[in-house]
Amino acid sequence: YEIWEEGLISSSHIKRGQRSLPHRPPVIPLVARMADQNTSGTPAMTEREASRLDKFKQLLAGPNTDLEELRKLSWSGIPRQVRPITWKLLSGYLPANAERRESVLQRKRQEYFGFIQQYYDSRNDEHHQDTYRQIHIDIPRTNPLIPLFQQASVQEIFERILFIWAIRHPASGYVQGINDLVTPFFVVYVFEYIEEEVENFDVSSLQEEALRNIEADSFWCMSKLLDGIQDNYTFAQPGIQKKVKALEELVSRIDESVHRHMHHYEVEYLQFAFRWMNNLLMRELPLRCTIRLWDTYQAEPEGFSHFHLYVCAAFLVRWRKEILEERDFQGLMILLQNLPTMHWGNEEVSVLLAEAYRLKFAFADAPNHYKR
């Protein structure tokens, strides 16, 4: 397992090295406004976007939000203005009943800061210090190219969230990769309080209460997500081993030439797809794409655990031409660990999701259908 972990780190470093451009601002904003990838302020909303936003607002305005309808609407992407509340509802953190929401938020936020008081000082105790040290090392490596995440106060928030989660989940404890999973929630919940772009936003300009709310909400929603995939992170990571095997079987059914090509050059799926499962494709896609992907994962039943497998299969086959052009092990590994998605936006993610849905439907959700 440690070999994979090392591979994970080194390959992500290669990747970041390729992505970083000296002293040039990112061409595309981290979180696109609505469906547009335009950097010059807020583009005018199209009629379709405006009408979708209205539909969301109507659904959210009622005394009891119909979660089934909200899921259907969210599947094809959530407008940025309503994403924070929609994510909280879809993850089960907020109740559908509007009257109860405020009291639930207050209670859960207090509960989280109660955990901080109860546990956080123990991070230097002998039996917790290894966990804390690993988190402390990993946090600066999370999104190293985005200034927001290099701010000390943001890194402290991530350290607290991850440490408390690890202490409360001794079966898995902290595993590298979990640190990435806080990021989308944190970014989306920062948007409740700001209008501008987030990459260079200075969080110290937020009121302390706002930051505390963002921290607690990110903790709870990350916890809900991890509840559904915890066997990815228990000892020897059996969930990931199983999913990589399922991916291999699925790809052998849907694109035999890609599968045979990789087999021919002795590329093991575990060598590249471990990271796809461990970090939910976050190291393969720009953050704005992960956020759009998660709109659908939260709308889809078992999105993070089951549907993700089909997304990975669609993602692999999406690079079929490039894969078949590589004629040796090293070339294939470099390609698979550095897929050129830097300029992807909502459109590419939508195509990927549609293909994943088609695969899921074709394979009827029955694992025995992967088998030959």
C-alpha positions as semicolon CSV with decimal commas, in nm:
position;residue;x (nm);y (nm);z (nm)
1;Y;0,000;0,000;0,000
2;E;0,282;0,240;0,085
3;I;0,415;0,200;-0,267
4;W;0,085;0,324;-0,407
5;E;0,082;0,609;-0,159
6;E;0,431;0,713;-0,267
7;G;0,324;0,688;-0,629
8;L;0,026;0,900;-0,545
9;I;0,242;1,177;-0,407
10;S;0,509;1,173;-0,672
11;S;0,266;1,156;-0,962
12;S;0,062;1,442;-0,825
13;H;0,382;1,642;-0,795
14;I;0,466;1,574;-1,160
15;K;0,117;1,681;-1,245
16;R;0,129;2,002;-1,051
17;G;0,468;2,080;-1,199
18;Q;0,319;2,054;-1,544
19;R;0,021;2,264;-1,452
20;S;0,200;2,551;-1,284
21;L;0,282;2,847;-1,504
22;P;0,525;3,098;-1,358
23;H;0,361;3,427;-1,252
24;R;0,056;3,391;-1,474
25;P;-0,291;3,419;-1,330
26;P;-0,517;3,121;-1,402
27;V;-0,690;3,164;-1,735
28;I;-1,018;3,024;-1,611
29;P;-1,174;3,101;-1,273
30;L;-1,164;2,828;-1,014
31;V;-1,539;2,812;-0,983
32;A;-1,712;2,914;-1,301
33;R;-2,006;3,145;-1,263
34;M;-2,310;2,949;-1,377
35;A;-2,227;2,766;-1,700
36;D;-1,981;3,018;-1,837
37;Q;-1,605;2,992;-1,823
38;N;-1,558;3,363;-1,880
39;T;-1,313;3,549;-1,655
40;S;-1,420;3,907;-1,720
41;G;-1,670;3,956;-1,440
42;T;-2,011;3,793;-1,441
43;P;-2,134;3,708;-1,790
44;A;-2,495;3,774;-1,868
45;M;-2,710;3,475;-1,781
46;T;-2,869;3,297;-2,071
47;E;-3,246;3,260;-2,062
48;R;-3,210;2,891;-1,991
49;E;-2,981;2,956;-1,693
50;A;-3,214;3,222;-1,556
51;S;-3,511;2,989;-1,581
52;R;-3,319;2,706;-1,412
53;L;-3,220;2,940;-1,130
54;D;-3,588;3,036;-1,090
55;K;-3,687;2,671;-1,067
56;F;-3,431;2,615;-0,791
57;K;-3,545;2,924;-0,605
58;Q;-3,910;2,815;-0,621
59;L;-3,825;2,468;-0,492
60;L;-3,614;2,610;-0,210
61;A;-3,870;2,876;-0,111
62;G;-4,146;2,635;-0,004
63;P;-4,201;2,527;0,358
64;N;-4,090;2,171;0,272
65;T;-3,839;2,122;-0,009
66;D;-3,919;1,823;-0,230
67;L;-3,580;1,651;-0,222
68;E;-3,664;1,418;-0,509
69;E;-3,739;1,716;-0,734
70;L;-3,428;1,893;-0,608
71;R;-3,218;1,590;-0,702
72;K;-3,365;1,578;-1,052
73;L;-3,296;1,946;-1,103
74;S;-2,945;1,928;-0,956
75;W;-2,831;1,635;-1,166
76;S;-2,742;1,861;-1,459
77;G;-2,566;2,122;-1,245
78;I;-2,658;2,366;-0,968
79;P;-2,642;2,744;-1,021
80;R;-2,370;2,894;-0,808
81;Q;-2,610;3,127;-0,619
82;V;-2,806;2,834;-0,471
83;R;-2,531;2,573;-0,456
84;P;-2,449;2,612;-0,082
85;I;-2,804;2,548;0,044
86;T;-2,866;2,280;-0,223
87;W;-2,554;2,084;-0,127
88;K;-2,651;2,100;0,241
89;L;-2,999;1,966;0,162
90;L;-2,881;1,693;-0,076
91;S;-2,616;1,567;0,165
92;G;-2,878;1,530;0,439
93;Y;-2,712;1,792;0,659
94;L;-3,014;2,024;0,644
95;P;-3,375;1,907;0,686
96;A;-3,627;1,949;0,405
97;N;-3,849;2,142;0,647
98;A;-3,753;2,511;0,617
99;E;-3,864;2,605;0,969
100;R;-3,627;2,356;1,131
101;R;-3,317;2,456;0,931
102;E;-3,190;2,739;1,147
103;S;-3,209;2,540;1,470
104;V;-3,040;2,237;1,308
105;L;-2,756;2,456;1,182
106;Q;-2,709;2,615;1,524
107;R;-2,709;2,280;1,699
108;K;-2,467;2,112;1,454
109;R;-2,228;2,407;1,454
110;Q;-2,223;2,411;1,834
111;E;-2,169;2,035;1,838
112;Y;-1,868;2,064;1,606
113;F;-1,704;2,335;1,817
114;G;-1,778;2,118;2,120
115;F;-1,565;1,845;1,955
116;I;-1,287;2,100;1,904
117;Q;-1,289;2,188;2,273
118;Q;-1,306;1,823;2,372
119;Y;-1,046;1,674;2,136
120;Y;-0,827;1,928;1,963
121;D;-0,581;1,977;2,247
122;S;-0,507;1,604;2,236
123;R;-0,336;1,642;1,895
124;N;0,001;1,652;2,071
125;D;-0,070;1,346;2,289
126;E;0,150;1,051;2,214
127;H;-0,121;0,833;2,057
128;H;-0,254;1,115;1,835
129;Q;0,060;1,297;1,735
130;D;0,132;1,079;1,431
131;T;-0,214;1,150;1,294
132;Y;-0,176;1,522;1,352
133;R;0,174;1,529;1,203
134;Q;0,055;1,357;0,884
135;I;-0,236;1,601;0,848
136;H;-0,002;1,893;0,913
137;I;0,231;1,772;0,634
138;D;-0,050;1,707;0,386
139;I;-0,244;2,031;0,420
140;P;0,005;2,260;0,238
141;R;0,013;2,002;-0,045
142;T;-0,362;2,035;-0,092
143;N;-0,418;2,266;-0,392
144;P;-0,066;2,417;-0,377
145;L;-0,127;2,642;-0,679
146;I;-0,429;2,823;-0,533
147;P;-0,335;3,113;-0,301
148;L;-0,656;3,074;-0,097
149;F;-0,531;2,741;0,039
150;Q;-0,188;2,874;0,133
151;Q;-0,337;3,111;0,391
152;A;-0,248;3,007;0,746
153;S;-0,605;3,048;0,875
154;V;-0,744;2,825;0,597
155;Q;-0,480;2,559;0,667
156;E;-0,571;2,567;1,037
157;I;-0,938;2,515;0,952
158;F;-0,847;2,211;0,739
159;E;-0,625;2,073;1,016
160;R;-0,906;2,098;1,271
161;I;-1,167;1,943;1,040
162;L;-0,942;1,649;0,948
163;F;-0,812;1,587;1,298
164;I;-1,160;1,583;1,453
165;W;-1,286;1,353;1,177
166;A;-0,993;1,113;1,229
167;I;-1,039;1,101;1,608
168;R;-1,409;1,029;1,569
169;H;-1,348;0,756;1,307
170;P;-1,084;0,529;1,460
171;A;-1,164;0,242;1,216
172;S;-0,994;0,433;0,939
173;G;-0,828;0,728;1,107
174;Y;-0,670;0,981;0,874
175;V;-0,558;0,857;0,531
176;Q;-0,392;1,069;0,264
177;G;-0,653;1,169;0,009
178;I;-0,918;1,257;0,266
179;N;-0,758;1,603;0,284
180;D;-0,871;1,671;-0,076
181;L;-1,232;1,598;0,009
182;V;-1,272;1,903;0,235
183;T;-1,182;2,143;-0,046
184;P;-1,502;2,149;-0,258
185;F;-1,723;2,197;0,049
186;F;-1,502;2,475;0,183
187;V;-1,500;2,663;-0,150
188;V;-1,875;2,627;-0,205
189;Y;-1,955;2,741;0,150
190;V;-1,722;3,043;0,122
191;F;-1,949;3,149;-0,166
192;E;-2,234;3,202;0,076
193;Y;-2,048;3,506;0,200
194;I;-1,865;3,653;-0,100
195;E;-1,945;3,766;-0,453
196;E;-1,594;3,787;-0,601
197;E;-1,368;3,512;-0,732
198;V;-1,228;3,282;-0,468
199;E;-0,871;3,195;-0,577
200;N;-0,707;3,500;-0,420
201;F;-0,973;3,578;-0,162
202;D;-0,834;3,672;0,180
203;V;-1,044;3,485;0,435
204;S;-0,932;3,714;0,717
205;S;-1,167;3,975;0,569
206;L;-1,463;3,753;0,665
207;Q;-1,627;3,793;1,002
208;E;-1,523;3,529;1,253
209;E;-1,875;3,388;1,277
210;A;-1,891;3,337;0,900
211;L;-1,561;3,146;0,906
212;R;-1,679;2,932;1,196
213;N;-1,998;2,847;1,004
214;I;-1,802;2,756;0,690
215;E;-1,573;2,532;0,897
216;A;-1,852;2,348;1,080
217;D;-2,066;2,304;0,768
218;S;-1,765;2,172;0,571
219;F;-1,690;1,925;0,851
220;W;-2,043;1,784;0,863
221;C;-2,088;1,758;0,488
222;M;-1,748;1,593;0,441
223;S;-1,844;1,349;0,720
224;K;-2,170;1,263;0,542
225;L;-1,978;1,197;0,220
226;L;-1,718;0,980;0,395
227;D;-1,988;0,778;0,573
228;G;-2,081;0,640;0,231
229;I;-1,726;0,547;0,127
230;Q;-1,550;0,470;0,453
231;D;-1,430;0,127;0,337
232;N;-1,210;0,322;0,092
233;Y;-1,005;0,433;0,389
234;T;-1,004;0,148;0,642
235;F;-0,694;-0,073;0,676
236;A;-0,552;-0,180;0,335
237;Q;-0,828;0,026;0,171
238;P;-1,046;-0,268;0,061
239;G;-1,310;-0,041;-0,094
240;I;-1,057;0,101;-0,337
241;Q;-0,911;-0,238;-0,426
242;K;-1,265;-0,360;-0,506
243;K;-1,355;-0,053;-0,712
244;V;-1,035;-0,066;-0,917
245;K;-1,107;-0,433;-0,995
246;A;-1,464;-0,342;-1,095
247;L;-1,329;-0,061;-1,316
248;E;-1,098;-0,305;-1,492
249;E;-1,381;-0,549;-1,558
250;L;-1,611;-0,272;-1,679
251;V;-1,351;-0,127;-1,920
252;S;-1,278;-0,475;-2,056
253;R;-1,648;-0,492;-2,150
254;I;-1,693;-0,143;-2,293
255;D;-1,365;-0,097;-2,482
256;E;-1,172;-0,415;-2,528
257;S;-0,899;-0,255;-2,740
258;V;-0,809;-0,003;-2,468
259;H;-0,814;-0,280;-2,209
260;R;-0,595;-0,511;-2,420
261;H;-0,355;-0,228;-2,506
262;M;-0,294;-0,156;-2,138
263;H;-0,262;-0,523;-2,059
264;H;-0,013;-0,565;-2,345
265;Y;0,215;-0,295;-2,200
266;E;0,170;-0,433;-1,847
267;V;-0,011;-0,131;-1,708
268;E;-0,199;-0,233;-1,393
269;Y;-0,518;-0,041;-1,327
270;L;-0,417;-0,001;-0,963
271;Q;-0,115;0,204;-1,075
272;F;-0,328;0,493;-1,204
273;A;-0,683;0,430;-1,083
274;F;-0,595;0,400;-0,715
275;R;-0,574;0,778;-0,710
276;W;-0,897;0,814;-0,910
277;M;-1,082;0,628;-0,635
278;N;-0,881;0,755;-0,336
279;N;-0,921;1,122;-0,434
280;L;-1,248;1,093;-0,631
281;L;-1,078;1,221;-0,951
282;M;-0,988;1,547;-0,776
283;R;-0,623;1,521;-0,878
284;E;-0,724;1,463;-1,241
285;L;-0,960;1,760;-1,283
286;P;-0,954;2,134;-1,213
287;L;-1,142;2,218;-0,893
288;R;-1,424;2,396;-1,080
289;C;-1,490;2,063;-1,260
290;T;-1,489;1,866;-0,935
291;I;-1,752;2,101;-0,793
292;R;-1,973;2,054;-1,100
293;L;-1,917;1,675;-1,081
294;W;-2,023;1,676;-0,716
295;D;-2,352;1,850;-0,803
296;T;-2,441;1,529;-0,984
297;Y;-2,281;1,292;-0,729
298;Q;-2,501;1,444;-0,459
299;A;-2,808;1,417;-0,679
300;E;-2,740;1,058;-0,783
301;P;-2,815;0,776;-0,536
302;E;-2,479;0,640;-0,415
303;G;-2,310;0,896;-0,636
304;F;-1,974;0,897;-0,459
305;S;-1,955;0,523;-0,414
306;H;-2,129;0,361;-0,710
307;F;-2,182;0,616;-0,987
308;H;-1,820;0,730;-0,953
309;L;-1,712;0,393;-1,097
310;Y;-1,899;0,465;-1,423
311;V;-1,756;0,816;-1,435
312;C;-1,404;0,668;-1,404
313;A;-1,476;0,423;-1,687
314;A;-1,613;0,701;-1,910
315;F;-1,312;0,917;-1,817
316;L;-1,062;0,647;-1,914
317;V;-1,229;0,568;-2,244
318;R;-1,251;0,944;-2,317
319;W;-0,869;0,928;-2,370
320;R;-0,887;0,622;-2,595
321;K;-0,706;0,785;-2,892
322;E;-0,420;0,914;-2,675
323;I;-0,391;0,579;-2,491
324;L;-0,372;0,376;-2,812
325;E;-0,102;0,608;-2,949
326;E;0,132;0,533;-2,657
327;R;0,357;0,238;-2,729
328;D;0,533;0,166;-2,401
329;F;0,470;0,133;-2,028
330;Q;0,635;0,461;-1,933
331;G;0,452;0,666;-2,196
332;L;0,120;0,521;-2,086
333;M;0,187;0,588;-1,717
334;I;0,294;0,948;-1,780
335;L;-0,022;1,006;-1,986
336;L;-0,255;0,841;-1,734
337;Q;-0,111;1,035;-1,441
338;N;-0,117;1,371;-1,623
339;L;-0,430;1,372;-1,838
340;P;-0,470;1,711;-2,011
341;T;-0,786;1,843;-1,842
342;M;-0,648;2,181;-1,738
343;H;-0,890;2,376;-1,959
344;W;-1,194;2,161;-1,895
345;G;-1,515;2,331;-1,793
346;N;-1,882;2,248;-1,736
347;E;-1,935;2,127;-2,091
348;E;-1,670;1,854;-2,077
349;V;-1,798;1,741;-1,736
350;S;-2,155;1,724;-1,869
351;V;-2,045;1,504;-2,161
352;L;-1,853;1,279;-1,919
353;L;-2,155;1,247;-1,688
354;A;-2,392;1,170;-1,975
355;E;-2,161;0,893;-2,092
356;A;-2,130;0,757;-1,735
357;Y;-2,508;0,754;-1,704
358;R;-2,539;0,567;-2,032
359;L;-2,289;0,306;-1,906
360;K;-2,468;0,273;-1,576
361;F;-2,795;0,218;-1,758
362;A;-2,641;-0,028;-2,006
363;F;-2,490;-0,233;-1,725
364;A;-2,816;-0,227;-1,533
365;D;-2,655;-0,154;-1,196
366;A;-2,585;-0,524;-1,151
367;P;-2,224;-0,611;-1,067
368;N;-2,254;-0,951;-1,240
369;H;-2,303;-0,760;-1,568
370;Y;-1,939;-0,653;-1,554
371;K;-1,840;-1,016;-1,579
372;R;-1,783;-1,165;-1,920
